[in-house]
Every structure is written in C-alpha cells, then in structure tokens.
XYZ file of C-alpha atoms in Angstrom:
501
model
C 2.904 -2.397 -8.976
C 3.434 0.186 -11.612
C 2.513 3.210 -11.185
C 3.511 5.094 -14.650
C 2.425 3.976 -18.198
C 4.937 2.032 -20.064
C 6.228 3.408 -23.161
C 8.558 1.779 -26.110
C 11.644 3.944 -26.183
C 13.912 4.368 -29.180
C 16.420 6.714 -28.061
C 20.414 7.331 -28.494
C 22.420 7.923 -25.542
C 26.050 8.715 -24.400
C 27.433 6.927 -21.620
C 30.021 7.535 -18.713
C 31.512 4.751 -17.121
C 32.241 4.563 -13.381
C 34.200 1.608 -11.469
C 32.855 -0.151 -8.238
C 35.496 -1.741 -6.004
C 35.101 -5.418 -4.825
C 33.228 -5.652 -1.569
C 32.080 -7.482 1.328
C 29.948 -7.496 4.168
C 32.625 -6.143 6.278
C 32.851 -3.097 4.084
C 29.963 -1.921 5.511
C 29.262 0.148 9.055
C 29.657 -2.231 11.868
C 26.113 -1.436 13.215
C 24.620 -1.320 9.526
C 21.215 -3.365 9.491
C 20.867 -6.302 6.690
C 17.567 -7.738 6.749
C 14.392 -8.668 4.638
C 10.775 -7.911 4.882
C 7.368 -8.677 4.249
C 3.837 -7.379 5.267
C 0.749 -8.460 7.221
C -1.660 -9.137 4.566
C 0.978 -10.681 2.144
C 2.612 -13.063 4.387
C 0.241 -14.058 7.413
C -2.977 -15.283 5.772
C -5.196 -16.639 8.365
C -7.872 -13.661 7.127
C -10.788 -14.990 9.496
C -8.921 -16.719 12.175
C -8.867 -15.745 15.683
C -10.695 -12.909 15.797
C -9.265 -11.145 12.770
C -11.908 -8.818 11.062
C -11.631 -7.536 7.445
C -9.465 -5.109 6.360
C -9.937 -3.140 3.072
C -7.888 -5.539 1.152
C -9.978 -8.378 1.874
C -12.777 -7.377 -0.031
C -10.898 -5.308 -2.991
C -10.116 -6.766 -6.192
C -6.921 -5.176 -7.608
C -6.034 -4.043 -11.115
C -6.515 -6.351 -14.132
C -9.333 -8.180 -12.431
C -6.957 -10.053 -10.247
C -9.382 -12.688 -7.984
C -6.448 -13.947 -5.945
C -6.667 -12.765 -2.579
C -4.464 -13.314 0.552
C -7.014 -15.273 2.904
C -3.999 -17.903 3.092
C -1.222 -16.078 1.413
C 2.037 -17.784 3.072
C 0.292 -18.723 6.179
C 2.907 -16.810 8.067
C 0.382 -16.567 11.165
C 0.732 -20.634 11.431
C 4.268 -21.045 9.953
C 6.136 -18.184 11.177
C 8.256 -20.593 13.989
C 9.486 -22.376 10.660
C 9.970 -18.773 8.767
C 12.078 -17.242 11.549
C 14.293 -20.604 11.227
C 14.874 -19.814 7.606
C 15.780 -16.266 8.582
C 18.464 -17.609 11.027
C 19.731 -20.035 8.446
C 20.055 -16.872 6.177
C 21.950 -14.856 8.422
C 19.477 -12.273 8.696
C 20.463 -9.511 11.376
C 16.903 -7.937 11.043
C 13.305 -8.799 10.014
C 10.793 -5.978 8.798
C 6.959 -6.931 9.170
C 3.878 -5.164 9.512
C 1.015 -5.211 12.423
C -2.425 -6.083 10.983
C -4.606 -3.290 12.399
C -7.742 -5.602 12.136
C -6.076 -8.452 13.748
C -4.927 -6.626 17.165
C -7.795 -4.310 17.262
C -11.172 -5.938 15.373
C -13.192 -2.903 15.131
C -10.344 -0.391 14.414
C -10.920 1.198 18.007
C -11.667 -0.130 21.511
C -10.987 -3.597 22.773
C -7.737 -5.526 21.793
C -7.916 -9.129 20.596
C -6.208 -11.028 22.993
C -4.972 -13.605 20.133
C -3.831 -11.095 17.863
C -1.684 -9.514 20.557
C -0.341 -12.772 21.562
C 0.549 -13.874 17.930
C 2.780 -10.574 17.463
C 4.462 -10.924 21.041
C 4.988 -14.623 19.914
C 6.647 -13.631 16.573
C 8.949 -10.965 18.293
C 9.893 -13.275 21.128
C 10.759 -15.996 18.492
C 12.950 -13.232 16.310
C 14.693 -12.196 19.237
C 15.589 -15.487 20.356
C 17.139 -16.566 17.282
C 19.015 -13.078 17.325
C 17.039 -11.095 14.581
C 15.951 -7.722 15.268
C 12.131 -6.684 14.789
C 11.718 -3.628 12.611
C 7.801 -2.872 12.594
C 5.531 -0.940 10.266
C 2.382 -0.119 12.041
C 0.522 0.521 8.738
C 0.817 -1.338 5.069
C -2.200 -0.546 3.399
C -4.871 -2.422 5.385
C -7.019 -0.112 7.140
C -9.983 -2.148 9.188
C -12.907 -2.188 6.800
C -15.233 -1.116 9.953
C -13.141 2.473 9.572
C -13.762 2.809 6.164
C -17.401 2.099 6.372
C -17.650 4.662 9.705
C -16.494 7.751 7.986
C -14.018 6.879 4.907
C -10.827 5.742 6.348
C -7.901 8.518 5.270
C -10.144 11.029 4.034
C -11.343 11.758 7.413
C -9.377 13.637 9.958
C -10.916 11.210 12.468
C -8.293 8.776 11.128
C -5.708 10.610 13.297
C -7.111 10.036 16.466
C -8.110 6.145 15.749
C -4.129 5.651 14.108
C -2.776 7.415 17.163
C -4.471 5.040 19.674
C -3.524 1.835 17.483
C 0.088 2.993 17.698
C -0.194 3.568 21.171
C -1.513 0.034 21.613
C 1.746 -1.257 19.535
C 4.303 1.049 21.601
C 2.879 -0.274 25.033
C 2.860 -3.673 24.055
C 5.565 -4.335 21.826
C 7.852 -1.462 22.416
C 10.058 -2.734 24.919
C 11.536 -5.213 22.397
C 11.088 -2.956 19.014
C 13.744 -0.187 18.612
C 12.821 0.662 14.784
C 9.322 1.868 13.994
C 7.587 2.794 10.788
C 4.222 4.346 11.292
C 3.353 4.302 7.479
C 4.566 2.155 4.694
C 5.120 3.942 1.177
C 2.603 6.865 1.907
C 3.070 8.633 -1.769
C 2.364 5.573 -3.476
C -0.555 4.695 -0.921
C -2.223 8.155 -1.522
C -2.083 8.028 -5.498
C -3.012 3.979 -5.625
C -5.847 4.403 -3.631
C -7.073 7.909 -4.307
C -6.037 8.814 -7.744
C -5.623 5.828 -9.910
C -7.779 3.332 -7.714
C -5.538 0.249 -7.961
C -5.294 0.147 -4.254
C -8.095 0.038 -1.586
C -10.344 1.461 -1.290
C -10.073 1.959 -5.045
C -11.198 5.620 -5.586
C -10.619 7.601 -8.504
C -12.955 9.569 -10.904
C -10.852 9.205 -14.086
C -10.914 5.984 -16.147
C -7.098 6.180 -17.375
C -5.944 3.303 -15.132
C -9.049 1.759 -13.727
C -12.877 2.120 -13.336
C -13.923 3.218 -9.977
C -17.457 3.432 -8.765
C -16.607 6.707 -6.945
C -13.999 8.949 -5.918
C -12.560 12.371 -6.774
C -8.694 11.823 -8.687
C -8.369 15.572 -8.093
C -8.881 16.122 -4.542
C -8.651 13.047 -2.558
C -4.887 12.111 -2.941
C -3.980 15.462 -1.623
C -6.541 14.984 1.126
C -5.092 11.630 2.152
C -1.698 12.340 2.265
C -2.229 15.558 4.469
C -4.102 13.084 6.999
C -1.179 10.707 6.633
C 1.235 13.222 7.663
C -0.580 14.514 10.615
C -1.368 11.168 11.717
C 2.458 9.974 11.513
C 3.202 13.317 13.534
C 0.608 12.802 16.319
C 1.768 8.936 16.391
C 5.339 10.331 16.444
C 4.729 12.777 19.016
C 3.120 10.366 21.485
C 6.004 7.831 21.354
C 8.440 10.087 22.147
C 6.517 12.037 24.871
C 5.433 8.695 26.608
C 7.837 6.035 25.441
C 10.979 6.926 24.022
C 12.917 7.615 26.954
C 12.146 4.437 28.515
C 12.290 2.303 25.123
C 14.884 4.126 23.463
C 13.718 3.327 19.984
C 13.372 5.276 17.085
C 10.157 6.260 14.466
C 10.237 6.895 10.973
C 7.955 7.626 7.972
C 8.571 5.363 4.521
C 8.173 6.485 1.144
C 8.723 5.233 -2.542
C 11.345 6.820 -4.117
C 12.539 6.655 -7.865
C 15.512 7.887 -9.282
C 14.378 10.435 -12.027
C 16.535 11.697 -14.771
C 15.720 14.113 -17.881
C 14.877 12.110 -21.166
C 16.486 14.736 -23.160
C 19.109 17.420 -22.595
C 16.599 19.816 -23.090
C 15.481 22.272 -20.473
C 11.960 21.422 -20.593
C 12.699 17.738 -19.507
C 15.062 19.352 -17.054
C 12.493 21.495 -15.460
C 9.974 18.356 -15.981
C 12.032 16.022 -13.889
C 12.623 18.673 -11.264
C 8.692 19.136 -10.830
C 8.229 15.222 -10.919
C 10.674 14.866 -7.902
C 8.804 17.610 -6.049
C 5.671 15.881 -6.627
C 6.502 12.228 -5.913
C 9.013 12.923 -3.307
C 9.065 16.267 -2.094
C 5.260 16.477 -1.412
C 5.592 14.277 1.688
C 9.710 14.539 2.556
C 9.173 18.660 2.436
C 6.551 18.838 5.192
C 8.465 16.163 7.253
C 11.862 17.849 6.989
C 10.786 21.714 6.255
C 7.155 22.215 7.518
C 5.525 22.678 4.102
C 4.923 21.435 0.569
C 6.800 22.415 -2.152
C 6.287 25.763 -4.004
C 5.378 24.052 -7.169
C 2.823 21.785 -5.832
C 1.018 24.824 -4.151
C 1.217 26.818 -7.265
C 0.127 24.125 -9.993
C -2.272 22.283 -7.373
C -3.538 25.303 -5.808
C -6.740 25.280 -3.577
C -7.116 21.520 -4.097
C -3.871 21.049 -1.814
C -4.602 21.119 1.660
C -2.980 24.015 3.937
C -0.882 23.344 7.183
C -1.892 25.750 10.258
C 1.162 26.835 11.868
C 0.825 24.422 14.782
C 0.355 21.757 12.243
C 3.299 22.689 10.525
C 5.402 22.589 13.629
C 4.110 19.315 14.578
C 5.031 17.525 11.138
C 8.320 19.189 11.129
C 10.915 16.944 12.496
C 8.554 14.239 13.063
C 10.748 11.333 12.007
C 13.828 10.208 13.625
C 14.492 8.420 10.205
C 13.454 8.033 6.523
C 12.238 4.587 5.065
C 12.994 4.692 1.511
C 11.523 2.048 -1.016
C 13.249 1.898 -4.294
C 13.105 -0.634 -6.961
C 13.673 1.148 -10.405
C 14.576 4.169 -12.236
C 12.826 6.470 -14.446
C 13.329 8.774 -17.416
C 11.225 12.106 -17.352
C 9.912 14.399 -20.233
C 7.607 17.116 -20.352
C 4.044 16.019 -20.765
C 2.419 16.391 -24.533
C -0.769 17.099 -22.569
C -1.472 20.608 -22.036
C -3.363 21.844 -18.869
C -5.733 23.916 -20.902
C -7.152 20.737 -22.625
C -7.563 18.851 -19.223
C -11.199 19.577 -17.872
C -11.668 19.739 -14.018
C -13.027 16.576 -13.524
C -9.928 14.989 -15.227
C -7.151 16.188 -13.163
C -5.367 13.762 -11.054
C -1.924 13.421 -9.435
C 0.009 12.805 -12.739
C -1.388 15.494 -15.006
C -1.038 17.676 -12.265
C 2.637 16.594 -12.175
C 2.584 17.328 -15.951
C 5.206 15.014 -17.231
C 5.315 11.865 -18.708
C 7.575 8.925 -17.036
C 9.643 6.126 -18.942
C 10.818 3.079 -17.285
C 14.483 1.952 -17.930
C 14.201 -1.564 -18.257
C 13.593 -4.391 -15.473
C 16.957 -4.437 -14.093
C 18.652 -2.626 -11.115
C 19.805 0.779 -12.321
C 22.846 1.153 -9.680
C 23.477 4.949 -10.668
C 19.853 5.250 -9.940
C 19.578 3.958 -6.657
C 22.940 5.822 -6.021
C 21.351 9.021 -7.021
C 18.342 8.509 -4.779
C 20.507 8.292 -1.657
C 22.531 11.595 -3.101
C 19.495 13.574 -3.651
C 18.220 13.006 -0.115
C 21.583 13.805 1.334
C 21.707 16.967 -0.455
C 18.159 18.102 -0.420
C 17.214 16.993 3.204
C 20.017 17.736 5.321
C 21.498 14.117 5.133
C 18.726 12.293 7.144
C 19.094 8.804 8.478
C 17.775 6.278 6.065
C 16.763 2.667 6.080
C 16.322 0.995 2.718
C 12.767 -0.723 3.357
C 12.454 -2.427 -0.038
C 14.565 -3.298 -2.635
C 14.030 -6.279 -5.151
C 13.252 -7.670 -8.232
C 10.247 -9.284 -9.366
C 10.092 -12.537 -11.599
C 7.513 -15.065 -12.822
C 6.505 -17.087 -9.876
C 7.757 -20.629 -10.956
C 9.550 -23.474 -9.148
C 12.949 -22.279 -10.942
C 15.087 -22.022 -8.160
C 18.110 -20.213 -9.993
C 16.920 -16.920 -9.884
C 20.537 -15.503 -11.433
C 18.818 -12.482 -12.357
C 17.734 -11.371 -8.572
C 21.456 -12.252 -7.484
C 22.484 -9.742 -10.162
C 19.944 -7.206 -9.062
C 20.636 -7.571 -5.353
C 24.458 -7.463 -5.479
C 24.447 -4.113 -7.952
C 21.985 -2.443 -5.551
C 24.094 -3.201 -2.330
C 26.982 -1.974 -4.427
C 25.530 1.231 -5.420
C 24.420 1.933 -1.521
C 27.722 1.306 -0.504
C 29.194 3.986 -2.809
C 26.542 6.307 -1.672
C 27.582 5.728 1.897
C 31.259 6.220 1.241
C 30.039 9.577 -0.393
C 28.318 10.433 2.823
C 24.997 9.041 3.143
C 23.609 8.218 6.293
C 22.023 4.956 5.472
C 21.783 2.494 8.008
C 19.956 -0.631 6.951
C 18.939 -2.661 3.878
C 15.925 -4.808 3.971
C 15.497 -7.228 0.807
C 11.853 -7.455 -0.438
C 10.835 -10.153 0.144
C 12.170 -12.896 2.676
C 9.879 -15.458 1.081
C 7.287 -15.621 -1.946
C 4.596 -13.674 -0.908
C 0.851 -12.512 -2.009
C 2.096 -9.609 -3.917
C -0.625 -6.728 -3.771
C -1.359 -5.844 -7.195
C 0.037 -9.137 -8.722
C -1.350 -11.891 -6.800
C 0.731 -14.908 -7.194
C 1.768 -14.368 -10.540
C 4.856 -12.399 -9.774
C 7.657 -12.971 -6.593
C 10.322 -11.353 -5.348
C 11.186 -14.055 -2.741
C 14.676 -15.374 -1.509
C 12.461 -18.657 -0.824
C 10.295 -20.259 -3.090
C 6.832 -21.137 -1.716
C 4.448 -23.536 -3.761
C 1.224 -22.404 -3.444
C -0.267 -25.287 -4.709
C 0.849 -27.559 -1.876
C -1.496 -27.476 1.007
C 1.842 -27.285 3.075
C 3.212 -24.364 1.407
C 6.326 -25.579 1.673
C 9.613 -23.554 1.208
C 12.684 -24.012 -1.005
C 15.553 -21.852 -1.059
C 16.331 -19.986 -4.237
C 20.059 -19.269 -5.731
C 19.613 -15.501 -4.265
C 19.231 -17.108 -0.523
C 22.302 -18.926 -0.987
C 23.860 -15.710 -2.340
C 22.648 -13.531 0.536
C 23.282 -15.691 2.984
C 27.112 -16.209 2.000
C 27.106 -12.222 1.826
C 26.221 -11.985 5.302
C 28.369 -14.492 6.690
C 31.291 -12.852 4.867
C 32.123 -16.143 2.363
C 30.921 -14.009 -0.836
C 32.938 -11.317 -2.169
C 31.149 -9.122 -4.909
C 33.445 -8.633 -7.628
C 34.645 -5.086 -9.125
C 31.831 -3.734 -11.429
C 31.706 -1.018 -14.231
C 28.490 1.091 -13.920
C 27.516 2.982 -16.977
C 25.977 6.418 -16.364
C 23.714 8.423 -19.029
C 25.080 11.687 -20.090
C 23.050 12.639 -22.680
C 20.290 11.879 -25.084
C 20.618 12.937 -28.700
C 17.112 12.009 -30.336
C 14.156 9.824 -29.399
C 10.633 8.823 -30.145
C 8.193 6.954 -28.560
C 5.059 4.970 -29.040
C 2.181 3.988 -26.652
C-alpha cells in the first residue's frame, strides 16, 4: 500500500559510498530468528466456513474500486499442512501469522467458536512438529463487523475491554506454545489508512484527497483511534504480564510501519520537516510506549484534537512492550509542505496536512542505507529496544514468472543492511520476510505479490510453485549461499530539484 502521493523528481545528488562485507547466515547471532509472514484475511480464506463471521474487511471495497476479496485467498485454512511443509523445505525458523478475531470469537465477545479454536491449535501444532516457531499477531486490521456495527470499533473506548478479552482467550489457549506476541499490526498505518485517508476498513475520512468516504472526520478520528489502540495494547500487555508471563515465559510487543526519512535538500526547512515527519509517523506511537506521552511537536500542532493521557494511562502505556515490531519496505525524501496552514479549512485537516511535509518515494528497490538508518534511529532515540523486523519485501506484478531476480536482490541487500545495524549495536533479534507465499494483498488484491512461492489463483487447487527467491532464501538459511560484498551508496546532499505531480 502507498500512504503517500508519488511525485516525479528531477534532482542532482552527491553520493557517498560505503562497503558491506560478504556475509552468511552464520554471521548473525545464534538465537536470531529468520522467518516469513502472512496474515489471517490474506492467507486463510474460508470466509464463511466453520462458524467464522464477517470482519470489517469482508464488506469493504479497497482503494481503486478493487472488487477482489479475500474470501478464498490462498485457502490456508484448508491447505495449512501443505504450506507448513513448504516452510520446512525452505528452512524457516519461525512463521508469523495472525488470529482472525471473528473466526475465534464470532460475535467479537462471548462464546468461543470451537472449530476456529481447533484450527489455530492445529496450525500451531503443525508448525512445532516441523521445528518452526509460531509468532502470533492478535490483530491485523480485521475487526469483527459486529463490534464495528455495535459501537464504532476503535473509535470507542469499549474496544479496550473487548480486545483485552480476546487477547485473554488467545493467551490462555495458545500461550503455552507461543513465545512471541504482537498485539496490533502496523498501528500507525492502520490509524491513518482507516480513519484519515479511508483506504483501509472501516474506510472513514472527511477529505477527498485520497478516496471518497461516506462518513468520518479526518481531523480527529486517526488520533482517537491511535489513542485507543495504545490503551488496548497496554491493557492486553498488562494482562499477559500479570496472568501468563511467569508460566508461559513469552514476550509481547507492538508494531509500527517505519520509513527511512531523509531531507530532500540540505536546507534547514527540509531538515525541520524531516524531524517533524519522523515525530508524526514514528514518534506518535513510540514516544508513548517508551516515554509515556506524545511528541511535543504533535501536541503543539494538533492541539486539542490530540487526546490526552491521564497520569495513570501514561504509566500503563509506558514500558508496555517487551520489544518493537518494525515493518519496513522503503525510504522517503521529505521537504517542507508548500501548503500553508492558514489555507487549510478546519474540515480539511487530516494527518498529512497536520504533519506539514511532502514525502517523495525513492524508487521501488531496496534502499539499504534507509533500512539501516531506521534501526540506528530506534537505537539512538528509544534506548535501543529489542526489535523484530515483522515485514520486509518487494512487490512485483503477480505473474507465473518464477525468476524474481529483483526480489532476491532486494532481500539480500536488506538483510545486509540489517546485519550492519546489528554490528553497530542495534538489538535486532529477528527478520520475517513478507510474504511466505503470494497472498491477497489488502489494497492491491491479486494484482501484486510479495511471495516466495507463486500461487496460481486461477487454478481451483491454488497450486504453489517456488520462485527463485525461495531457492535463494532457503540456500541462505541452510548456509550454502554466501552474499558477496556490496558497495552501498548514501545520499549526502541535494544541489537543486524540482517536482511535478
């Protein structure tokens, strides 16, 4: 998904070059985890099977009027044993997946669906039998529609109690076998996409800059939703620590999407805009988790539209994550916005106008120095927290071409950048490639894919076929692939530039 508008850039750049030594799997710490990832709605399918009720995704039409749905997806619900065998063949050490709330608890609260419960027990058992560690995300955008209809989901503080009860069921039923938990996936993109831009369910917004929404308030709702997300995470984390951690000995974390951000020019204005962008996009959720409150820049700019933590809430949220789950795909240049605040009507405020900066994607390839900079930023700014890379990968057009050389190049340069960061002191402990197989991609449907395995969505049997990237990743994990030394270019400054929409 692209949360930013794309500009065409014409700019002169001075580059500095650094060097990455050759490396293998053995260059990483012994307990470092390499895995791959999926999510429930994108992988399971079986949308109306065995007691699952609708989630907010089932009735939602994503951006660009995409009519594709995840009703069947990869049919992981029925083909999980086949997929676990592929994971074993790859040599995966861990597998990240999410729990479908409406499959496990169809009404959002109350009785557990026994068939849904048994599915996840069977999946976890199958993974462990094949020596693969399960890494579970509780919430990956798929709120039960019943709770959205009843009280507005994440915009209502009732969600805190219901999410905590859902988490309690998961901890109780699966926690003896699961040692790594993520409460809420990619919380910043979720709050922005669902409540400011409207391209994620429930599709709320009040501006027409990105998509046309039927309801919502882009100037307040993303901040309300994010506040409730933080409180729900803290509540579930506190429950786990009080009730389960001493026996189950697992860890619980929180996930954000992290871009690498760099000034577009060497001007003071662009440097300030870059810091403000970092505060809004990453500090928005990380500052409360680590220090107990929102960034000062957000409090100043958003003002009374930004919720306020009580002293008790601040203490609950602060320190509520044992680790951070980081999702990273690409790097952005940042420059000061050309839109002045005085020209924005109150109804036109949304997250990116508050941020007051324009972001410019740097191509579609891996930017190793951008990835490395994210890990260094987290080390320097947030007391070097334990980190798991929960998603990293390259999208290509979905086709039967199995020679995905671009993806191989992306993966190896990303892993090299991560290794550099670890050698420089980052406490990064795991890497999950997105994705294990081609999935239903939430915004792009079946048009784009990230998978190591190609899925023929036209075939009733949804046949899986290994791509070149599967062979490469398998060779890297079993030690037969040595990544050659690489020169990495870093931008130093921009002399001049112009852009056009």
